[in-house]
Amino acid sequence: MRPEKVDLANSPLVRTRARAQSVDELTSNIRNVCGDFEIEPADVSTGRVIGDVSTISVSRFETAIVSLNAKRVLRDKRMIRRDPGEHLFLVVQDKGNCWIHQNETSVQLTPGDMYLVDSAHSSEFVYNGVDARQVSIHLPREEMLHRFGRVCTGGIAIDRGIPCSWPCGRC
């Protein structure tokens, strides 16, 4: 039996084993799972963050669970050249808040909100040291382009209160 209403702010979708570690260690783990990103810790003087990254399989899609208390995480043009954008990441905010900046837009995510991040474009995730967790479903970029066209690229906010906010009207 499924509950009618779940309070996502107090009912996490997943659990993690977040622990104190060096920024370099967590950055390496995120790169292995999600691609080339840089982490800026909330307290630069310590060089440490509390975080974790793990994966689960959702149907045929790799899914990353990323938990951290960093100031921000970014991916710039240089990183994209080293690690081409082969995926779109459907990010579900599970805990805490995050501002996502991509393609001259800024969106604040709270638990239950979603954003379709395009790995072929620069992006910045701002946490400001708040403990946050995101579930990131990795979708093959070429397949998504084939199915939905260019409307799914460049970064799209998906409001949790609206079943589909894509401008294509296909949903």
mmCIF file with all atom_site columns, N, CA and C in Angstrom, residues 112-152:
data_model
loop_
_atom_site.group_PDB
_atom_site.id
_atom_site.type_symbol
_atom_site.label_atom_id
_atom_site.label_alt_id
_atom_site.label_comp_id
_atom_site.label_asym_id
_atom_site.label_entity_id
_atom_site.label_seq_id
_atom_site.pdbx_PDB_ins_code
_atom_site.Cartn_x
_atom_site.Cartn_y
_atom_site.Cartn_z
_atom_site.occupancy
_atom_site.B_iso_or_equiv
_atom_site.pdbx_formal_charge
_atom_site.auth_seq_id
_atom_site.auth_comp_id
_atom_site.auth_asym_id
_atom_site.auth_atom_id
_atom_site.pdbx_PDB_model_num
ATOM 1   N N  . GLY A 1 112 ? 12.304 17.156 -3.519  1.00 0.00 ? 112 GLY A N  1
ATOM 2   C CA . GLY A 1 112 ? 11.228 16.800 -4.431  1.00 0.00 ? 112 GLY A CA 1
ATOM 3   C C  . GLY A 1 112 ? 11.330 17.486 -5.779  1.00 0.00 ? 112 GLY A C  1
ATOM 4   N N  . ASP A 1 113 ? 12.097 18.590 -5.871  1.00 0.00 ? 113 ASP A N  1
ATOM 5   C CA . ASP A 1 113 ? 12.272 19.280 -7.146  1.00 0.00 ? 113 ASP A CA 1
ATOM 6   C C  . ASP A 1 113 ? 13.245 18.505 -8.026  1.00 0.00 ? 113 ASP A C  1
ATOM 7   N N  . MET A 1 114 ? 13.113 18.717 -9.336  1.00 0.00 ? 114 MET A N  1
ATOM 8   C CA . MET A 1 114 ? 13.978 18.042 -10.303 1.00 0.00 ? 114 MET A CA 1
ATOM 9   C C  . MET A 1 114 ? 14.534 19.039 -11.305 1.00 0.00 ? 114 MET A C  1
ATOM 10  N N  . TYR A 1 115 ? 15.670 18.663 -11.889 1.00 0.00 ? 115 TYR A N  1
ATOM 11  C CA . TYR A 1 115 ? 16.302 19.479 -12.926 1.00 0.00 ? 115 TYR A CA 1
ATOM 12  C C  . TYR A 1 115 ? 16.993 18.528 -13.885 1.00 0.00 ? 115 TYR A C  1
ATOM 13  N N  . LEU A 1 116 ? 16.815 18.762 -15.172 1.00 0.00 ? 116 LEU A N  1
ATOM 14  C CA . LEU A 1 116 ? 17.492 17.968 -16.193 1.00 0.00 ? 116 LEU A CA 1
ATOM 15  C C  . LEU A 1 116 ? 18.753 18.716 -16.596 1.00 0.00 ? 116 LEU A C  1
ATOM 16  N N  . VAL A 1 117 ? 19.905 18.256 -16.077 1.00 0.00 ? 117 VAL A N  1
ATOM 17  C CA . VAL A 1 117 ? 21.199 18.895 -16.311 1.00 0.00 ? 117 VAL A CA 1
ATOM 18  C C  . VAL A 1 117 ? 21.789 18.346 -17.608 1.00 0.00 ? 117 VAL A C  1
ATOM 19  N N  . ASP A 1 118 ? 22.305 19.229 -18.437 1.00 0.00 ? 118 ASP A N  1
ATOM 20  C CA . ASP A 1 118 ? 22.949 18.840 -19.688 1.00 0.00 ? 118 ASP A CA 1
ATOM 21  C C  . ASP A 1 118 ? 24.460 18.863 -19.480 1.00 0.00 ? 118 ASP A C  1
ATOM 22  N N  . SER A 1 119 ? 25.089 17.697 -19.520 1.00 0.00 ? 119 SER A N  1
ATOM 23  C CA . SER A 1 119 ? 26.531 17.621 -19.254 1.00 0.00 ? 119 SER A CA 1
ATOM 24  C C  . SER A 1 119 ? 27.375 18.258 -20.352 1.00 0.00 ? 119 SER A C  1
ATOM 25  N N  . ALA A 1 120 ? 26.767 18.619 -21.483 1.00 0.00 ? 120 ALA A N  1
ATOM 26  C CA . ALA A 1 120 ? 27.493 19.275 -22.568 1.00 0.00 ? 120 ALA A CA 1
ATOM 27  C C  . ALA A 1 120 ? 27.578 20.786 -22.364 1.00 0.00 ? 120 ALA A C  1
ATOM 28  N N  . HIS A 1 121 ? 26.975 21.292 -21.285 1.00 0.00 ? 121 HIS A N  1
ATOM 29  C CA . HIS A 1 121 ? 26.986 22.721 -20.971 1.00 0.00 ? 121 HIS A CA 1
ATOM 30  C C  . HIS A 1 121 ? 27.559 22.937 -19.579 1.00 0.00 ? 121 HIS A C  1
ATOM 31  N N  . SER A 1 122 ? 28.224 24.066 -19.394 1.00 0.00 ? 122 SER A N  1
ATOM 32  C CA . SER A 1 122 ? 28.763 24.417 -18.078 1.00 0.00 ? 122 SER A CA 1
ATOM 33  C C  . SER A 1 122 ? 27.630 24.463 -17.062 1.00 0.00 ? 122 SER A C  1
ATOM 34  N N  . SER A 1 123 ? 27.961 24.074 -15.836 1.00 0.00 ? 123 SER A N  1
ATOM 35  C CA . SER A 1 123 ? 26.957 24.091 -14.780 1.00 0.00 ? 123 SER A CA 1
ATOM 36  C C  . SER A 1 123 ? 27.613 24.388 -13.441 1.00 0.00 ? 123 SER A C  1
ATOM 37  N N  . GLU A 1 124 ? 26.810 24.914 -12.537 1.00 0.00 ? 124 GLU A N  1
ATOM 38  C CA . GLU A 1 124 ? 27.264 25.193 -11.176 1.00 0.00 ? 124 GLU A CA 1
ATOM 39  C C  . GLU A 1 124 ? 26.144 24.804 -10.224 1.00 0.00 ? 124 GLU A C  1
ATOM 40  N N  . PHE A 1 125 ? 26.504 24.022 -9.204  1.00 0.00 ? 125 PHE A N  1
ATOM 41  C CA . PHE A 1 125 ? 25.582 23.600 -8.154  1.00 0.00 ? 125 PHE A CA 1
ATOM 42  C C  . PHE A 1 125 ? 26.044 24.300 -6.882  1.00 0.00 ? 125 PHE A C  1
ATOM 43  N N  . VAL A 1 126 ? 25.212 25.143 -6.301  1.00 0.00 ? 126 VAL A N  1
ATOM 44  C CA . VAL A 1 126 ? 25.605 25.911 -5.119  1.00 0.00 ? 126 VAL A CA 1
ATOM 45  C C  . VAL A 1 126 ? 24.838 25.394 -3.908  1.00 0.00 ? 126 VAL A C  1
ATOM 46  N N  . TYR A 1 127 ? 25.603 24.945 -2.894  1.00 0.00 ? 127 TYR A N  1
ATOM 47  C CA . TYR A 1 127 ? 25.037 24.392 -1.663  1.00 0.00 ? 127 TYR A CA 1
ATOM 48  C C  . TYR A 1 127 ? 25.285 25.293 -0.457  1.00 0.00 ? 127 TYR A C  1
ATOM 49  N N  . ASN A 1 128 ? 26.292 26.157 -0.530  1.00 0.00 ? 128 ASN A N  1
ATOM 50  C CA . ASN A 1 128 ? 26.655 27.056 0.566   1.00 0.00 ? 128 ASN A CA 1
ATOM 51  C C  . ASN A 1 128 ? 26.890 26.331 1.885   1.00 0.00 ? 128 ASN A C  1
ATOM 52  N N  . GLY A 1 129 ? 27.468 25.142 1.825   1.00 0.00 ? 129 GLY A N  1
ATOM 53  C CA . GLY A 1 129 ? 27.837 24.401 3.026   1.00 0.00 ? 129 GLY A CA 1
ATOM 54  C C  . GLY A 1 129 ? 26.703 23.640 3.677   1.00 0.00 ? 129 GLY A C  1
ATOM 55  N N  . VAL A 1 130 ? 25.499 23.716 3.114   1.00 0.00 ? 130 VAL A N  1
ATOM 56  C CA . VAL A 1 130 ? 24.349 23.006 3.676   1.00 0.00 ? 130 VAL A CA 1
ATOM 57  C C  . VAL A 1 130 ? 24.430 21.537 3.279   1.00 0.00 ? 130 VAL A C  1
ATOM 58  N N  . ASP A 1 131 ? 24.129 20.659 4.208   1.00 0.00 ? 131 ASP A N  1
ATOM 59  C CA . ASP A 1 131 ? 24.113 19.219 3.933   1.00 0.00 ? 131 ASP A CA 1
ATOM 60  C C  . ASP A 1 131 ? 23.007 18.934 2.919   1.00 0.00 ? 131 ASP A C  1
ATOM 61  N N  . ALA A 1 132 ? 23.378 18.390 1.768   1.00 0.00 ? 132 ALA A N  1
ATOM 62  C CA . ALA A 1 132 ? 22.408 18.145 0.705   1.00 0.00 ? 132 ALA A CA 1
ATOM 63  C C  . ALA A 1 132 ? 22.642 16.775 0.087   1.00 0.00 ? 132 ALA A C  1
ATOM 64  N N  . ARG A 1 133 ? 21.591 16.248 -0.508  1.00 0.00 ? 133 ARG A N  1
ATOM 65  C CA . ARG A 1 133 ? 21.693 14.953 -1.197  1.00 0.00 ? 133 ARG A CA 1
ATOM 66  C C  . ARG A 1 133 ? 20.844 15.016 -2.457  1.00 0.00 ? 133 ARG A C  1
ATOM 67  N N  . GLN A 1 134 ? 21.393 14.466 -3.541  1.00 0.00 ? 134 GLN A N  1
ATOM 68  C CA . GLN A 1 134 ? 20.690 14.421 -4.816  1.00 0.00 ? 134 GLN A CA 1
ATOM 69  C C  . GLN A 1 134 ? 20.775 13.021 -5.400  1.00 0.00 ? 134 GLN A C  1
ATOM 70  N N  . VAL A 1 135 ? 19.693 12.629 -6.058  1.00 0.00 ? 135 VAL A N  1
ATOM 71  C CA . VAL A 1 135 ? 19.658 11.388 -6.820  1.00 0.00 ? 135 VAL A CA 1
ATOM 72  C C  . VAL A 1 135 ? 19.757 11.816 -8.272  1.00 0.00 ? 135 VAL A C  1
ATOM 73  N N  . SER A 1 136 ? 20.730 11.274 -8.989  1.00 0.00 ? 136 SER A N  1
ATOM 74  C CA . SER A 1 136 ? 20.999 11.693 -10.362 1.00 0.00 ? 136 SER A CA 1
ATOM 75  C C  . SER A 1 136 ? 20.898 10.495 -11.299 1.00 0.00 ? 136 SER A C  1
ATOM 76  N N  . ILE A 1 137 ? 19.847 10.481 -12.119 1.00 0.00 ? 137 ILE A N  1
ATOM 77  C CA . ILE A 1 137 ? 19.651 9.401  -13.089 1.00 0.00 ? 137 ILE A CA 1
ATOM 78  C C  . ILE A 1 137 ? 20.361 9.799  -14.374 1.00 0.00 ? 137 ILE A C  1
ATOM 79  N N  . HIS A 1 138 ? 21.302 8.966  -14.823 1.00 0.00 ? 138 HIS A N  1
ATOM 80  C CA . HIS A 1 138 ? 22.112 9.281  -15.989 1.00 0.00 ? 138 HIS A CA 1
ATOM 81  C C  . HIS A 1 138 ? 21.422 8.762  -17.247 1.00 0.00 ? 138 HIS A C  1
ATOM 82  N N  . LEU A 1 139 ? 20.982 9.700  -18.078 1.00 0.00 ? 139 LEU A N  1
ATOM 83  C CA . LEU A 1 139 ? 20.263 9.371  -19.300 1.00 0.00 ? 139 LEU A CA 1
ATOM 84  C C  . LEU A 1 139 ? 21.176 9.576  -20.507 1.00 0.00 ? 139 LEU A C  1
ATOM 85  N N  . PRO A 1 140 ? 21.260 8.605  -21.414 1.00 0.00 ? 140 PRO A N  1
ATOM 86  C CA . PRO A 1 140 ? 22.112 8.771  -22.599 1.00 0.00 ? 140 PRO A CA 1
ATOM 87  C C  . PRO A 1 140 ? 21.643 9.971  -23.431 1.00 0.00 ? 140 PRO A C  1
ATOM 88  N N  . ARG A 1 141 ? 22.545 10.915 -23.640 1.00 0.00 ? 141 ARG A N  1
ATOM 89  C CA . ARG A 1 141 ? 22.201 12.171 -24.321 1.00 0.00 ? 141 ARG A CA 1
ATOM 90  C C  . ARG A 1 141 ? 21.662 11.923 -25.724 1.00 0.00 ? 141 ARG A C  1
ATOM 91  N N  . GLU A 1 142 ? 22.337 11.094 -26.507 1.00 0.00 ? 142 GLU A N  1
ATOM 92  C CA . GLU A 1 142 ? 21.908 10.847 -27.884 1.00 0.00 ? 142 GLU A CA 1
ATOM 93  C C  . GLU A 1 142 ? 20.522 10.222 -27.947 1.00 0.00 ? 142 GLU A C  1
ATOM 94  N N  . GLU A 1 143 ? 20.245 9.299  -27.051 1.00 0.00 ? 143 GLU A N  1
ATOM 95  C CA . GLU A 1 143 ? 18.923 8.681  -27.033 1.00 0.00 ? 143 GLU A CA 1
ATOM 96  C C  . GLU A 1 143 ? 17.842 9.699  -26.680 1.00 0.00 ? 143 GLU A C  1
ATOM 97  N N  . MET A 1 144 ? 18.127 10.551 -25.697 1.00 0.00 ? 144 MET A N  1
ATOM 98  C CA . MET A 1 144 ? 17.162 11.576 -25.307 1.00 0.00 ? 144 MET A CA 1
ATOM 99  C C  . MET A 1 144 ? 16.925 12.564 -26.450 1.00 0.00 ? 144 MET A C  1
ATOM 100 N N  . LEU A 1 145 ? 17.986 12.928 -27.160 1.00 0.00 ? 145 LEU A N  1
ATOM 101 C CA . LEU A 1 145 ? 17.840 13.820 -28.313 1.00 0.00 ? 145 LEU A CA 1
ATOM 102 C C  . LEU A 1 145 ? 16.983 13.163 -29.396 1.00 0.00 ? 145 LEU A C  1
ATOM 103 N N  . HIS A 1 146 ? 17.213 11.883 -29.624 1.00 0.00 ? 146 HIS A N  1
ATOM 104 C CA . HIS A 1 146 ? 16.435 11.147 -30.624 1.00 0.00 ? 146 HIS A CA 1
ATOM 105 C C  . HIS A 1 146 ? 14.952 11.110 -30.242 1.00 0.00 ? 146 HIS A C  1
ATOM 106 N N  . ARG A 1 147 ? 14.673 10.856 -28.965 1.00 0.00 ? 147 ARG A N  1
ATOM 107 C CA . ARG A 1 147 ? 13.280 10.721 -28.507 1.00 0.00 ? 147 ARG A CA 1
ATOM 108 C C  . ARG A 1 147 ? 12.548 12.054 -28.386 1.00 0.00 ? 147 ARG A C  1
ATOM 109 N N  . PHE A 1 148 ? 13.232 13.092 -27.880 1.00 0.00 ? 148 PHE A N  1
ATOM 110 C CA . PHE A 1 148 ? 12.555 14.337 -27.542 1.00 0.00 ? 148 PHE A CA 1
ATOM 111 C C  . PHE A 1 148 ? 13.033 15.558 -28.316 1.00 0.00 ? 148 PHE A C  1
ATOM 112 N N  . GLY A 1 149 ? 14.130 15.422 -29.061 1.00 0.00 ? 149 GLY A N  1
ATOM 113 C CA . GLY A 1 149 ? 14.662 16.570 -29.778 1.00 0.00 ? 149 GLY A CA 1
ATOM 114 C C  . GLY A 1 149 ? 15.463 17.473 -28.866 1.00 0.00 ? 149 GLY A C  1
ATOM 115 N N  . ARG A 1 150 ? 15.826 18.628 -29.392 1.00 0.00 ? 150 ARG A N  1
ATOM 116 C CA . ARG A 1 150 ? 16.699 19.554 -28.667 1.00 0.00 ? 150 ARG A CA 1
ATOM 117 C C  . ARG A 1 150 ? 16.026 20.199 -27.453 1.00 0.00 ? 150 ARG A C  1
ATOM 118 N N  . VAL A 1 151 ? 14.711 20.036 -27.313 1.00 0.00 ? 151 VAL A N  1
ATOM 119 C CA . VAL A 1 151 ? 13.999 20.632 -26.190 1.00 0.00 ? 151 VAL A CA 1
ATOM 120 C C  . VAL A 1 151 ? 14.524 20.113 -24.848 1.00 0.00 ? 151 VAL A C  1
ATOM 121 N N  . CYS A 1 152 ? 15.130 18.934 -24.835 1.00 0.00 ? 152 CYS A N  1
ATOM 122 C CA . CYS A 1 152 ? 15.607 18.354 -23.573 1.00 0.00 ? 152 CYS A CA 1
ATOM 123 C C  . CYS A 1 152 ? 17.050 18.751 -23.255 1.00 0.00 ? 152 CYS A C  1
#
